[in-house]
Every structure is written in structure tokens, then in C-alpha cells.
Coordinates of C-alpha atoms in Angstrom, one line a residue:
Chain A
M2 CA -27.4 -72.4 18.6
K3 CA -26.3 -70.1 16.4
P4 CA -28.8 -70.0 13.8
L5 CA -27.7 -69.7 9.8
M6 CA -30.0 -66.7 8.4
L7 CA -30.7 -66.9 4.8
H8 CA -31.7 -64.1 3.0
G9 CA -32.2 -64.6 -0.3
H10 CA -36.0 -63.6 -0.7
E11 CA -36.7 -60.0 -1.0
R12 CA -40.6 -60.6 0.3
A13 CA -42.1 -63.0 3.0
I14 CA -41.5 -66.4 2.8
T15 CA -44.9 -68.3 2.0
Q16 CA -43.5 -72.2 2.1
I17 CA -40.3 -73.9 3.1
K18 CA -39.1 -77.8 2.4
Y19 CA -36.2 -80.3 3.1
N20 CA -35.8 -82.7 0.6
R21 CA -36.1 -86.7 1.3
E22 CA -32.7 -86.8 2.7
G23 CA -32.5 -83.2 3.8
D24 CA -29.4 -81.6 2.4
L25 CA -31.1 -79.4 0.6
L26 CA -33.5 -76.5 1.7
F27 CA -36.5 -75.0 -0.9
S28 CA -38.1 -72.2 -0.4
S29 CA -40.5 -69.9 -2.0
A30 CA -41.4 -66.2 -1.3
K31 CA -43.6 -64.1 -2.3
D32 CA -41.0 -62.3 -4.9
H33 CA -40.9 -64.3 -8.0
C34 CA -38.0 -66.5 -7.7
P35 CA -37.9 -70.0 -5.1
N36 CA -34.9 -70.6 -3.9
V37 CA -32.7 -74.1 -2.9
W38 CA -30.0 -74.2 -0.3
Y39 CA -27.6 -77.0 1.0
S40 CA -29.2 -77.1 4.8
L41 CA -26.2 -77.9 6.2
N42 CA -24.0 -74.8 5.6
G43 CA -26.4 -72.9 4.3
E44 CA -24.8 -72.4 0.9
R45 CA -27.2 -71.4 -1.8
L46 CA -27.4 -73.6 -4.7
G47 CA -29.1 -71.4 -6.5
N48 CA -32.7 -70.1 -7.6
F49 CA -35.7 -70.8 -10.0
I50 CA -36.0 -67.7 -12.4
G51 CA -39.4 -67.8 -14.5
H52 CA -42.3 -66.8 -12.6
I53 CA -43.9 -63.7 -12.8
G54 CA -46.0 -63.4 -9.4
A55 CA -46.2 -64.4 -6.0
V56 CA -44.9 -67.9 -5.3
W57 CA -47.3 -69.9 -2.8
C58 CA -46.1 -73.4 -2.6
L59 CA -43.2 -75.9 -3.8
D60 CA -42.6 -79.4 -3.6
I61 CA -39.8 -81.5 -4.3
N62 CA -40.0 -85.1 -5.7
W63 CA -38.9 -88.4 -3.5
E64 CA -35.7 -88.1 -5.7
S65 CA -34.9 -85.0 -5.5
T66 CA -34.8 -84.5 -9.2
K67 CA -37.5 -82.6 -9.8
F68 CA -38.7 -79.7 -8.4
M69 CA -42.3 -77.9 -8.6
S70 CA -43.8 -74.5 -7.8
G71 CA -47.1 -72.6 -8.2
A72 CA -47.5 -69.2 -8.4
A73 CA -50.1 -66.2 -8.4
D74 CA -49.6 -65.8 -11.9
N75 CA -51.4 -68.7 -13.1
T76 CA -48.8 -71.1 -13.4
L77 CA -47.2 -74.2 -12.1
K78 CA -43.8 -74.9 -13.4
L79 CA -41.5 -78.1 -12.5
W80 CA -38.1 -77.5 -12.7
D81 CA -34.8 -79.5 -13.1
C82 CA -33.3 -79.3 -10.0
S83 CA -29.8 -80.2 -10.9
N84 CA -29.6 -77.3 -13.0
G85 CA -32.5 -74.6 -12.0
V86 CA -33.7 -75.2 -16.0
E87 CA -37.8 -75.0 -16.1
I88 CA -38.9 -78.3 -17.7
G89 CA -42.4 -77.8 -17.8
N90 CA -45.5 -75.3 -17.5
I91 CA -48.7 -75.6 -16.6
N92 CA -51.0 -72.5 -17.5
T93 CA -54.1 -72.7 -14.8
K94 CA -57.3 -70.5 -14.5
S95 CA -56.5 -69.0 -11.0
T96 CA -54.0 -68.7 -8.5
V97 CA -52.0 -71.7 -7.4
R98 CA -52.3 -72.6 -3.8
T99 CA -51.2 -75.8 -3.2
C100 CA -48.9 -78.3 -4.9
V101 CA -47.8 -81.5 -3.8
F102 CA -46.1 -84.6 -5.6
S103 CA -47.3 -88.0 -4.2
Y104 CA -44.6 -90.4 -2.7
S105 CA -43.9 -92.0 -6.0
G106 CA -43.1 -88.3 -7.3
N107 CA -45.1 -89.4 -10.2
L108 CA -48.1 -87.7 -9.6
A109 CA -48.4 -84.3 -8.5
A110 CA -51.9 -82.7 -6.7
Y111 CA -52.2 -78.8 -7.0
S112 CA -55.0 -76.5 -6.1
T113 CA -56.0 -73.5 -7.7
D114 CA -57.9 -70.7 -6.0
T115 CA -61.3 -69.4 -5.7
Q116 CA -60.9 -66.3 -7.7
R117 CA -62.9 -64.3 -10.4
K118 CA -65.8 -66.3 -10.7
Q119 CA -63.4 -69.6 -10.4
I120 CA -63.9 -72.3 -8.2
C121 CA -61.3 -73.8 -6.4
E122 CA -59.8 -76.9 -7.9
I123 CA -58.3 -80.3 -7.1
N124 CA -56.0 -81.4 -10.1
V125 CA -54.0 -84.1 -10.8
I126 CA -51.4 -84.5 -13.1
D127 CA -48.7 -87.7 -14.7
C128 CA -45.4 -86.4 -14.0
R129 CA -44.0 -89.4 -16.0
I130 CA -45.7 -88.4 -19.3
S131 CA -43.6 -84.8 -19.9
D132 CA -46.9 -83.6 -22.2
S133 CA -49.3 -84.2 -19.7
F134 CA -47.2 -81.4 -18.2
G135 CA -49.2 -78.3 -20.2
S136 CA -52.3 -80.6 -21.3
E137 CA -55.1 -81.4 -19.5
P138 CA -54.7 -83.2 -16.0
I139 CA -55.7 -87.1 -15.2
L140 CA -58.2 -85.8 -12.5
C141 CA -60.0 -82.9 -11.9
I142 CA -62.2 -82.2 -8.7
P143 CA -64.1 -79.0 -8.7
V144 CA -64.3 -77.9 -4.7
P145 CA -67.1 -75.3 -5.1
E146 CA -67.7 -74.7 -1.3
S147 CA -64.3 -73.3 0.7
K148 CA -61.1 -73.2 -1.2
V149 CA -58.2 -75.8 -0.4
T150 CA -55.8 -73.9 1.5
A151 CA -53.6 -77.3 2.5
L152 CA -53.0 -80.7 1.0
F153 CA -51.1 -83.3 1.3
W154 CA -51.1 -87.0 0.1
G155 CA -52.3 -89.8 2.1
P156 CA -50.8 -93.4 2.3
L157 CA -50.0 -95.6 -1.0
D158 CA -50.8 -92.3 -3.0
E159 CA -54.4 -93.4 -2.2
M160 CA -55.9 -90.5 -1.4
V161 CA -55.3 -86.7 -1.0
V162 CA -56.2 -84.9 2.1
T163 CA -57.1 -81.2 1.9
G164 CA -57.7 -78.4 4.6
H165 CA -59.8 -75.8 4.1
E166 CA -60.4 -71.9 4.7
N167 CA -63.9 -72.5 6.5
G168 CA -61.9 -75.2 8.7
K169 CA -62.9 -78.4 7.4
I170 CA -60.8 -81.2 6.9
T171 CA -61.7 -83.4 3.4
Q172 CA -60.4 -86.8 2.3
W173 CA -60.5 -87.5 -1.4
D174 CA -60.4 -90.6 -3.1
M175 CA -57.5 -90.9 -6.2
R176 CA -58.8 -93.5 -7.7
T177 CA -62.5 -91.9 -8.7
G178 CA -62.4 -88.4 -7.2
K179 CA -65.0 -89.0 -4.7
Q180 CA -65.1 -87.7 -1.2
L181 CA -64.6 -89.8 1.5
N182 CA -64.6 -88.4 4.7
Q183 CA -65.2 -85.0 5.5
I184 CA -65.2 -83.4 9.2
D185 CA -64.9 -80.3 10.7
G186 CA -61.3 -79.8 11.8
H187 CA -61.0 -76.1 12.8
S188 CA -63.4 -72.8 13.3
G189 CA -60.6 -70.8 11.1
S190 CA -58.9 -70.9 8.1
I191 CA -56.0 -74.3 7.7
N192 CA -52.8 -72.9 7.1
D193 CA -50.8 -75.4 7.2
M194 CA -50.9 -79.2 7.1
Q195 CA -48.1 -81.9 7.8
P196 CA -47.7 -85.4 8.0
S197 CA -45.6 -87.0 10.4
K198 CA -42.8 -89.1 8.5
E199 CA -45.0 -92.0 8.6
G200 CA -47.7 -90.2 7.3
M201 CA -50.1 -92.2 9.6
M202 CA -50.8 -88.9 11.5
F203 CA -50.8 -84.8 10.4
I204 CA -50.7 -81.7 12.5
T205 CA -53.0 -78.5 11.0
A206 CA -51.9 -74.9 11.6
S207 CA -55.2 -73.1 11.4
S208 CA -55.8 -68.7 12.4
D209 CA -58.7 -70.2 15.0
H210 CA -55.2 -70.1 17.4
T211 CA -54.8 -73.4 18.0
S212 CA -53.4 -76.3 16.2
K213 CA -54.6 -80.4 15.9
L214 CA -53.4 -83.6 15.1
F215 CA -55.5 -85.9 13.2
D216 CA -55.2 -89.0 12.1
T217 CA -54.9 -90.1 8.4
E218 CA -57.2 -92.6 8.2
Q219 CA -60.1 -91.6 9.6
L220 CA -59.4 -88.1 10.8
L221 CA -59.7 -88.3 14.2
N222 CA -59.0 -85.0 16.1
L223 CA -55.8 -87.1 18.2
K224 CA -54.5 -83.9 20.1
T225 CA -55.0 -80.4 20.4
Y226 CA -52.0 -77.8 20.7
V227 CA -53.6 -74.6 21.7
T228 CA -52.1 -70.8 21.6
E229 CA -52.8 -67.2 21.6
R230 CA -52.1 -66.3 18.4
P231 CA -53.5 -67.4 15.0
V232 CA -50.7 -70.4 13.7
N233 CA -49.3 -70.5 10.1
S234 CA -47.3 -73.8 10.0
A235 CA -46.9 -76.6 11.9
S236 CA -44.3 -79.4 12.3
I237 CA -44.3 -83.0 13.9
S238 CA -40.1 -84.2 14.9
P239 CA -39.1 -87.2 13.3
I240 CA -37.5 -88.7 15.9
L241 CA -39.3 -87.3 19.3
D242 CA -42.5 -86.9 20.7
H243 CA -42.2 -83.6 19.7
V244 CA -44.5 -80.7 17.7
V245 CA -43.4 -76.9 16.7
L246 CA -45.5 -74.7 15.9
G247 CA -45.4 -70.9 14.5
G248 CA -47.0 -68.1 13.7
G249 CA -47.7 -64.7 15.2
Q250 CA -50.0 -62.3 14.4
E251 CA -51.8 -61.1 11.1
A252 CA -49.3 -59.9 9.2
S253 CA -51.2 -56.3 8.8
V254 CA -51.7 -55.9 12.6
V255 CA -47.8 -56.5 13.2
T256 CA -46.7 -52.6 12.9
T257 CA -48.6 -51.6 15.7
T258 CA -47.1 -53.8 17.8
S259 CA -43.3 -54.4 19.5
T260 CA -41.9 -58.0 18.8
R261 CA -41.6 -58.5 22.2
V262 CA -45.7 -58.8 22.2
G263 CA -46.1 -60.4 18.4
K264 CA -44.8 -63.9 19.2
F265 CA -43.1 -64.7 16.9
D266 CA -41.2 -67.3 18.6
A267 CA -41.4 -70.5 17.4
R268 CA -43.1 -72.9 19.8
F269 CA -42.2 -76.6 20.4
Y270 CA -45.1 -78.7 22.3
H271 CA -44.9 -82.0 24.0
M272 CA -46.9 -84.3 21.4
V273 CA -48.5 -86.4 24.0
F274 CA -49.4 -84.2 26.6
E275 CA -50.0 -81.0 24.1
E276 CA -47.8 -79.0 26.8
E277 CA -45.3 -76.0 25.5
F278 CA -42.3 -76.9 26.8
G279 CA -39.6 -74.4 24.8
R280 CA -39.3 -71.6 22.9
V281 CA -37.2 -70.0 20.0
K282 CA -37.0 -66.4 19.0
G283 CA -35.4 -64.9 16.2
H284 CA -38.3 -63.8 13.6
F285 CA -39.3 -60.3 13.3
G286 CA -42.2 -61.0 11.4
P287 CA -44.8 -63.9 12.0
I288 CA -43.8 -67.1 11.1
N289 CA -45.1 -68.6 8.0
S290 CA -43.7 -71.7 7.2
L291 CA -42.2 -74.5 9.5
A292 CA -40.3 -77.7 9.1
F293 CA -38.3 -80.1 10.5
H294 CA -35.2 -81.7 9.2
P295 CA -35.9 -85.5 8.2
D296 CA -33.3 -86.8 10.6
G297 CA -34.7 -84.4 14.1
R298 CA -31.6 -82.7 14.5
S299 CA -32.2 -79.2 12.8
Y300 CA -35.5 -76.9 11.7
A301 CA -36.1 -74.1 9.9
S302 CA -38.9 -71.5 9.6
G303 CA -39.5 -69.2 7.1
G304 CA -40.9 -65.9 8.5
E305 CA -42.9 -62.8 6.7
D306 CA -39.7 -61.1 7.1
G307 CA -38.1 -62.4 4.2
Y308 CA -35.8 -64.5 6.2
V309 CA -35.5 -68.0 6.6
R310 CA -33.6 -69.2 9.8
V311 CA -31.8 -72.7 9.9
H312 CA -31.5 -73.8 13.9
Y313 CA -29.2 -76.8 14.8
F314 CA -30.5 -78.2 18.1
D315 CA -28.0 -78.1 21.5
P316 CA -27.6 -80.7 23.1
S317 CA -29.7 -79.3 25.7
Y318 CA -32.4 -80.0 23.8
F319 CA -32.0 -84.1 23.8
E320 CA -31.7 -83.9 26.6
F321 CA -34.6 -82.2 27.8
T322 CA -37.0 -84.9 29.4
F323 CA -40.6 -83.9 30.0
D324 CA -41.5 -84.1 33.6
C325 CA -45.9 -84.3 33.9
Chain B
M26 CA -12.1 -54.8 -24.9
P27 CA -10.9 -52.0 -22.7
V28 CA -13.9 -50.0 -23.7
A29 CA -16.3 -52.7 -22.3
D30 CA -14.5 -52.9 -18.7
E31 CA -14.4 -49.6 -18.2
V32 CA -18.5 -49.2 -19.0
K33 CA -19.1 -52.3 -17.1
S34 CA -19.0 -51.0 -13.6
S35 CA -22.0 -48.1 -12.6
W36 CA -20.2 -44.6 -12.0
A37 CA -20.9 -45.3 -8.2
D38 CA -18.4 -47.9 -8.2
E39 CA -16.0 -46.0 -9.8
V40 CA -16.2 -42.9 -7.3
E41 CA -15.6 -45.4 -4.7
E42 CA -12.6 -47.7 -6.6
V43 CA -11.2 -43.7 -6.7
V44 CA -11.5 -42.8 -3.6
E45 CA -10.9 -45.8 -1.2
D46 CA -7.4 -47.5 -1.2
I47 CA -8.9 -50.4 0.5
P48 CA -6.9 -54.0 -0.1
Q49 CA -8.9 -56.4 -1.7
S50 CA -11.0 -59.1 0.4
N51 CA -8.6 -62.5 0.2
E52 CA -9.4 -65.8 1.3
V53 CA -7.0 -68.1 3.1
F54 CA -6.9 -72.1 3.9
E55 CA -5.0 -72.6 6.5
N56 CA -5.3 -76.7 8.1
G57 CA -8.9 -77.3 7.9
F58 CA -10.3 -73.8 8.2
K59 CA -10.9 -71.2 5.3
I60 CA -10.2 -67.6 6.8
V61 CA -11.6 -64.5 4.3
T62 CA -10.5 -61.4 5.4
E63 CA -12.8 -58.1 4.0
Y64 CA -11.8 -54.5 4.1
R65 CA -14.5 -51.6 3.8
R66 CA -15.1 -48.5 5.2
N67 CA -17.2 -48.0 8.6
E68 CA -19.8 -45.1 9.1
D69 CA -17.3 -43.2 10.8
D70 CA -15.3 -43.6 7.5
K71 CA -12.5 -45.5 9.4
K72 CA -11.1 -48.8 7.9
E73 CA -12.6 -52.0 9.0
K74 CA -11.3 -55.4 8.9
I75 CA -13.5 -58.0 9.1
V76 CA -12.0 -61.9 9.7
R77 CA -14.5 -64.1 8.9
T78 CA -13.4 -68.1 10.0
Y79 CA -14.7 -70.9 8.3
K80 CA -14.5 -74.4 9.8
I81 CA -13.9 -76.9 6.7
E82 CA -15.8 -80.2 7.5
K83 CA -15.9 -83.3 6.0
R84 CA -18.5 -85.7 6.1
C85 CA -19.7 -88.8 4.6
V86 CA -23.1 -88.8 3.1
S87 CA -25.0 -90.9 1.0
K88 CA -24.1 -91.3 -2.8
P89 CA -27.1 -89.2 -3.9
I90 CA -26.2 -86.4 -1.5
A91 CA -22.3 -86.4 -2.4
L92 CA -23.4 -85.8 -5.9
R93 CA -25.7 -83.1 -5.4
K94 CA -23.4 -81.2 -3.5
T95 CA -21.3 -81.3 -6.9
W96 CA -23.9 -79.6 -8.7
A97 CA -23.0 -76.2 -10.5
K98 CA -24.8 -73.1 -8.9
Y99 CA -27.4 -71.4 -11.2
G100 CA -29.5 -68.7 -10.7
V101 CA -28.4 -65.7 -9.3
A102 CA -26.0 -68.0 -7.6
A103 CA -23.8 -68.9 -10.7
G104 CA -21.6 -66.4 -9.9
D105 CA -21.0 -67.4 -6.2
K106 CA -17.5 -69.0 -4.9
P107 CA -17.6 -72.4 -3.5
G108 CA -19.0 -72.1 -0.4
P109 CA -21.7 -69.8 1.9
N110 CA -21.4 -66.6 -0.1
P111 CA -22.1 -63.9 3.1
A112 CA -24.5 -61.7 0.9
N113 CA -26.8 -64.5 1.6
T114 CA -26.3 -66.6 4.6
V115 CA -25.3 -65.1 8.0
V116 CA -24.7 -66.9 10.7
G117 CA -27.2 -64.9 13.2
E118 CA -26.2 -64.1 17.1
D119 CA -27.0 -66.9 19.1
V120 CA -30.6 -68.1 20.7
F121 CA -31.9 -70.8 22.9
M122 CA -34.6 -72.7 23.1
Q123 CA -36.3 -71.3 26.5
F124 CA -37.8 -74.1 28.5
I125 CA -41.4 -73.5 29.8
T126 CA -41.1 -76.3 32.4
S127 CA -44.8 -77.1 33.8
K128 CA -43.8 -77.2 37.1
E129 CA -42.3 -73.6 37.2
E130 CA -45.7 -72.2 35.9
Q131 CA -48.2 -74.4 38.3
D132 CA -45.5 -73.3 41.1
K133 CA -46.0 -69.6 40.4
P134 CA -49.1 -68.7 40.6
D135 CA -49.7 -70.7 43.9
E136 CA -47.0 -68.3 45.6
D137 CA -48.7 -65.2 44.2
V138 CA -51.7 -66.4 45.8
L139 CA -49.7 -67.6 49.4
D140 CA -47.8 -63.8 49.0
K141 CA -50.9 -62.3 48.5
L142 CA -53.0 -63.6 51.4
K143 CA -50.2 -63.2 54.1
S144 CA -49.8 -59.7 53.3
M145 CA -53.5 -59.2 53.4
A146 CA -53.6 -61.0 57.0
D147 CA -51.1 -58.7 58.1
K148 CA -53.1 -55.5 57.4
T149 CA -56.7 -56.2 57.9
V150 CA -58.6 -59.8 58.1
K151 CA -61.9 -58.7 59.2
C152 CA -65.1 -61.3 59.4
R153 CA -67.9 -60.0 58.1
T154 CA -70.3 -61.1 60.9
C155 CA -68.4 -60.5 63.9
N156 CA -66.1 -58.0 62.8
G157 CA -62.9 -59.7 64.8
D158 CA -60.1 -60.3 63.3
H159 CA -60.3 -63.3 61.5
W160 CA -62.0 -64.9 58.4
T161 CA -65.5 -64.8 58.2
L162 CA -65.2 -68.8 57.1
K163 CA -63.3 -69.1 60.8
C164 CA -66.1 -67.2 63.1
P165 CA -66.6 -68.8 65.6
F166 CA -70.5 -67.7 65.6
K167 CA -71.0 -68.9 62.0
D168 CA -73.8 -71.2 61.6
T169 CA -74.9 -70.6 65.7
G170 CA -77.4 -67.6 64.3
Y171 CA -76.0 -65.4 66.5
I172 CA -74.5 -62.0 65.6
P173 CA -72.9 -60.4 68.8
N174 CA -72.8 -56.6 67.3
K175 CA -76.3 -56.6 64.7
A176 CA -78.5 -58.5 67.6
P177 CA -79.5 -54.5 69.0
A178 CA -79.1 -52.7 65.5
T179 CA -82.4 -54.0 64.1
P180 CA -84.6 -51.7 66.1
A181 CA -82.5 -49.0 65.4
T182 CA -82.6 -49.1 61.9
E183 CA -86.4 -48.5 62.8
E184 CA -86.2 -45.5 64.6
K185 CA -83.8 -44.1 62.1
R186 CA -86.1 -44.1 59.2
P187 CA -87.4 -40.6 59.4
T188 CA -83.8 -39.3 59.7
Q189 CA -83.0 -40.6 56.7
V190 CA -86.0 -38.8 55.0
E191 CA -83.9 -35.5 55.6
D192 CA -80.6 -36.9 55.4
K193 CA -82.0 -37.6 51.8
T194 CA -81.1 -34.2 50.3
K195 CA -77.5 -34.4 51.6
S196 CA -76.4 -38.2 50.9
K197 CA -77.7 -38.1 47.4
Y198 CA -76.0 -36.8 44.0
I199 CA -76.9 -33.6 43.3
A200 CA -76.8 -32.0 39.3
P201 CA -74.8 -29.2 39.1
G202 CA -77.2 -26.9 38.2
L203 CA -79.2 -27.7 41.3
R204 CA -76.7 -27.4 43.9
E205 CA -75.7 -24.4 46.1
G206 CA -75.2 -21.5 44.2
G207 CA -76.1 -22.9 41.1
G208 CA -77.8 -20.6 39.5
K209 CA -75.3 -18.4 38.1
R210 CA -73.4 -19.1 35.1
G211 CA -70.2 -20.7 35.5
E212 CA -66.8 -19.1 34.1
T213 CA -65.7 -19.9 30.6
M214 CA -62.4 -19.7 29.2
S215 CA -63.8 -18.3 26.0
R216 CA -65.5 -15.3 27.8
R217 CA -62.0 -14.3 29.7
H218 CA -60.7 -14.5 26.6
D219 CA -63.0 -11.9 24.7
D220 CA -62.0 -9.8 27.6
S221 CA -58.9 -9.4 27.4
S222 CA -58.9 -9.5 23.1
A223 CA -60.6 -6.7 22.9
A224 CA -58.2 -4.4 22.4
A225 CA -55.5 -6.6 20.7
I226 CA -54.5 -5.9 17.4
R227 CA -52.7 -8.3 14.6
V228 CA -49.8 -6.8 12.8
S229 CA -48.2 -8.6 10.1
N230 CA -46.4 -8.1 6.9
L231 CA -43.2 -7.7 9.9
S232 CA -39.9 -8.1 7.9
E233 CA -37.6 -11.1 9.5
S234 CA -35.2 -9.2 11.2
T235 CA -37.9 -7.1 13.5
Q236 CA -37.0 -7.5 17.5
E237 CA -39.4 -7.3 20.2
A238 CA -37.8 -3.8 20.7
D239 CA -38.5 -2.5 17.7
L240 CA -42.3 -3.2 18.1
E241 CA -42.6 -1.7 21.0
E242 CA -41.2 1.7 20.1
L243 CA -43.7 1.1 17.2
V244 CA -46.5 1.1 19.2
K245 CA -46.1 2.9 22.1
P246 CA -47.1 6.0 20.8
F247 CA -50.7 5.1 20.7
G248 CA -51.3 4.4 24.1
D249 CA -50.1 1.8 27.1
Y250 CA -50.8 -1.9 26.3
N251 CA -50.9 -5.0 28.6
K252 CA -49.0 -7.9 26.3
L253 CA -47.1 -7.7 23.6
F254 CA -46.1 -10.8 21.8
L255 CA -43.5 -11.1 18.7
A256 CA -44.6 -14.6 16.7
K257 CA -40.7 -16.4 15.9
D258 CA -39.7 -19.2 14.4
K259 CA -38.6 -21.9 17.3
S260 CA -35.7 -23.2 15.6
T261 CA -34.0 -19.4 14.1
G262 CA -35.5 -16.8 16.5
L263 CA -36.2 -14.9 13.2
C264 CA -39.8 -13.3 13.5
K265 CA -42.4 -14.9 12.0
G266 CA -44.1 -11.7 9.9
F267 CA -46.3 -11.0 12.6
A268 CA -47.6 -9.8 16.1
Y269 CA -50.4 -9.4 18.8
I270 CA -50.4 -6.4 20.8
H271 CA -53.1 -5.9 23.4
F272 CA -53.8 -2.5 24.3
K273 CA -55.1 -1.3 27.7
S274 CA -57.6 0.8 25.6
R275 CA -60.1 -0.2 22.6
S276 CA -60.1 3.6 21.8
A277 CA -55.6 2.8 21.3
A278 CA -55.9 -0.2 19.8
A279 CA -58.7 1.7 17.1
A280 CA -56.1 4.8 16.9
A281 CA -53.0 2.0 16.1
I282 CA -54.8 0.0 13.3
A283 CA -56.0 3.2 11.3
T284 CA -52.6 4.4 11.3
L285 CA -50.0 1.2 11.4
N286 CA -52.7 -0.4 8.6
G287 CA -50.7 0.4 5.5
H288 CA -47.9 1.8 7.4
G289 CA -44.4 1.5 5.7
Y290 CA -42.2 -0.4 8.0
D291 CA -38.3 -1.4 7.1
H292 CA -39.2 -1.2 3.3
L293 CA -42.4 -3.1 4.3
I294 CA -46.1 -2.1 4.0
L295 CA -47.8 -3.5 7.2
N296 CA -51.1 -4.8 7.8
A297 CA -52.7 -4.3 11.0
D298 CA -56.4 -5.6 12.0
W299 CA -58.1 -6.5 15.2
S300 CA -56.9 -9.7 16.3
K301 CA -59.7 -12.6 15.6
P302 CA -60.9 -14.4 18.7
Q303 CA -59.1 -17.9 18.5
H304 CA -60.9 -20.7 17.8
N305 CA -60.5 -23.4 19.7
N306 CA -63.0 -26.9 19.1

């Protein structure tokens, strides 16, 4: 497969995401402008200019009309996806670490960092009221123990599941703002959580060198994928029983080792047998974010090297059968 | 406005435009392919022609996707032509998914172990109980309690005991200071260095053009010398401005210092002094 290398960022990629249909690919980096690309040919549709800090998170709503990005300049911005115009801005008390639209796209949840005496908060806003972008959130949950590093909406927008810096995974009831359940998911920071296509399972990626598959309802640990490097991102294939893990060494120790030892490959595991069956090389730095195309026939990865690589799978990937 | 047009491009671009007579890049649409031809100069200042061929495909997609495809580009991409901008979108080198089958992984270490055992078998298989050429595990005397060689050995060890005491001095580790001839002091590198450098002088502020022959001429009148070292720059071969001379006698060295210190040589005033011992860690 010939990957498309999208070079629209000056600095390390922080997150990439496809829209629901998968025709658009969004990428954010530590530079200040998130980009949007046509995933089919890698053509850049545009970028969103307005942030003045590293952009840590992004999300796109169900209809691909609104795009949301949270940054280290203490703002969460809402954009019109069709023309790149800023249509909303929320000033937060600290860096916005995660932001996710609910499935309906009516609500959005975002979390802020523990920073300068400011404790981490999970906030929920209603996107339908354009005025609420800028006013108080409709729900605010302070999280004093450990900051939220990953977040996604549970089924029917009834709850939000958060991953924390101390490895805990928590469910929050969105009606009451109460904590429903909490487990010790990992021993290291949770860097990423991505739900499966149906939303009934999710995969975590952690600095403790493992990635785990959990049941969304009860937070049961179903599977564990073990690697020898910190895992920065993981994604579940929507069509096959595959998961892809991306990671590598800490960015701080990369320069002291060659790319060969760096283990910057995307690693494909069988979801059920927990065994690795394939690797794809390419990045010069650790992979920070991974996403499967919603049709499962391609995937994209964004790395510390500032490149987004879009891979269309060869027929051999689909012909491959896992012998056990 | 003509003035604005001139100012628009930066001076660096202008220079390039003037110097290079490179044809403009062009795009041609030909039966389903877009062919982009670009010209540029490579590092060796040779003209390069880059031809990129894009296949234009038509796809049937759902309405919203088709609608999104018609959106005008915005942000920094606003000026881009339809189709990917080669500055941002690069088709990477072919990569392949390396398939790791679990079977291969399991087979490999097994083979290794077997190979190892085979090669070991060729060389030395020695039973720890009877010293025969079979594995200890397969020893015929295993579990019988009978040990062919060791049985008579038990009384022998008792006899040996007194001799062992004498042997103690031989077999045991002896500190270097307690060994035979350990009383005398060991030679050290620094001491030897001191001896030779006792009559060494350092002459500095020599001119760049000084050669070894010139220096030789300069120091010969004071007496014989062992070694003469003129510091030279590695790349240029020019004198670095100082030299060391190791005289045979200290008196000759003293005489040399007395004369050469303040001596005018090649329009420079020389400095001469005793060479200071090197301070190595």
C-alpha cells in the first residue's frame, strides 16, 4: 500500500479523527491550526485559524456541519465545517484536554486540565443554543483526584466514560452528574479511548505498555493487548476483529535511539486472540493518534513527526486469516 | 498597479526568476489522467523535469459526501487548485504490512534450542555422575546410588587435608602488595614523565612561518637535545606559535631559557620558560 502523507502541520500531531461517513479527516497538532482533509485523495479542504495555543483535541458532529477544537490557549472553539468560520468560543479556566460531541450532536462534553490551582472539570454544553457557547455549561463535574485524559459518550448519550491520568476509568451519569462506576483500568496514564462502532466496547491505550478492551456498560476488562512500549492510541476495526495500536517511546527519549529500535510501527492485533499479526512501519516518531476509516478499508495515523499517514489496505490484509 | 506587482514577490524569489530560464509548470488533462509537469533545478544545478500523473476517478457517493466535495477550500488552502496540493499531500513510499503469524514465532525458538543441543552433543556431553558421554539424566547409574569414580575418593580427601593447608598460600588470592617483590614501589607513568621533562623548555610566541629546521638552528648553540616538538596546525601545517625542546642537560636548558626569553626572532619577541608538567587526570 502506498500511504498518503499529509503534511499540513508544523508540529506533533495530537489527534486525528474521521467524520461519520469517513470522507473527511480532521487533524490537530501542537501548532495552532487544525486541518481538514479529504480522506480519499489527501486533498486539504482547509484549516481552522484562530487558536493561539497547541490544539489538544477535536471532534466533528454527526452531520459533519460543526467542528470543535480545544486548545492550550484555554479556549474551546466551534467552527463551521463548510467554510472554516469560527461560530462559537468558550473561555475555560485551563487547557482543554478532551472534547467530544454526543452522538446526537446536540450536546458536547469537554474536560479541562488540572493546572495552576485549577482542578480538572468535565463540562457539558448544549450546542443547540448558540448563546450557550460562551455562557455557563449546563453541567459541570469537578474531578479533583486525577485529571481526565480521554473521554467519550456512552450509548444513548446517557453517560460519559472518562479515562484518567492515574489509570482509572470512570462512568458519569449525564442526568445527575454523579459517578456511576469506577475501576482501576491501567497502572499508567490513559492516553486514548475509542469506542467500537456500536459503542458497546471501547479500547484504551495506556502508558503502562498495554491496551485494553472494556465493556462500556459494566467496565469489564475483556481483553488485554501487551506491547513493550507506551501505547498512545488504539482503535477498533469496524468490520473485522482487529485492533490497531500505535505508540512508541516517550518523545523525550526518541533522539537517543534509532527509528528501528523506536518501535514506531502501527501494530495490528487480533481482537479476540490478543495476538499481534501485523505491523506497518512509516513514522519517524511515536504515533500519537490512530483512527480506522468508518468503512474499515483504510486507517490513518498521526505521529510526533508531524505527518498524518493515510493507509489504504492491500487485498492481502483482507485475505489474511488468523491461524491459532 | 504595476508598482504593487513588482513589490509583491520577495527579493529572493526575484533573483531566482532572473537567473533561471525554467519552463512554467503545466497541467494537462488526458483521457482520465491529470498530468502535472514541473521543472526545477536540483542540487547539482541541473534541470529536472517532474511529471506527476494522477488518475481521475469518478465515485458514486452519498449526497452529503458529494455536497461536501463541492465546498470551497478555506484557510491556508484557499488558494489551492482542485486536487491535492503536492506541497501538503505526498504519496509515500510503498509500505507493506508485515504479517507475523503466531506459528512462525513459536517454531523459531524451538529450532534454536534443538540446534543448540545438537551442536552441544557433538562437542561435549558429559554426565555429572559418572563422566560418561551421555546426559546426566540418562545416566545408567542414576538412582542406583553407585558412583563408579567417586566411591574410592572419599577417604582420599581426608588424607589430603593437611597438604591443603600448605597449598592455601598458593591457591588463595594474594593482594598485589603482598606478592613476591611487592615491597618495591611500582613505576608510575608520571614519574617517568618527570625525568624526561626536567630539562624541557617551552618556547612561545614563535611566528607562523617557523619550521623545525629554524627551531633546530635556534636551540643548537645551547647543547644537545633529545626531542624537539614544534606545534603545528593539523590542517594548514603552519606553526601554532609554540614549541617544546627537551635538552639532555638541565644546564643547557637553563642557558637556553636565559637567552631565548625576550630574544627577538622573526620580528617577534620570544618567551621561554620551563615546560610545566602535564596535568593528566
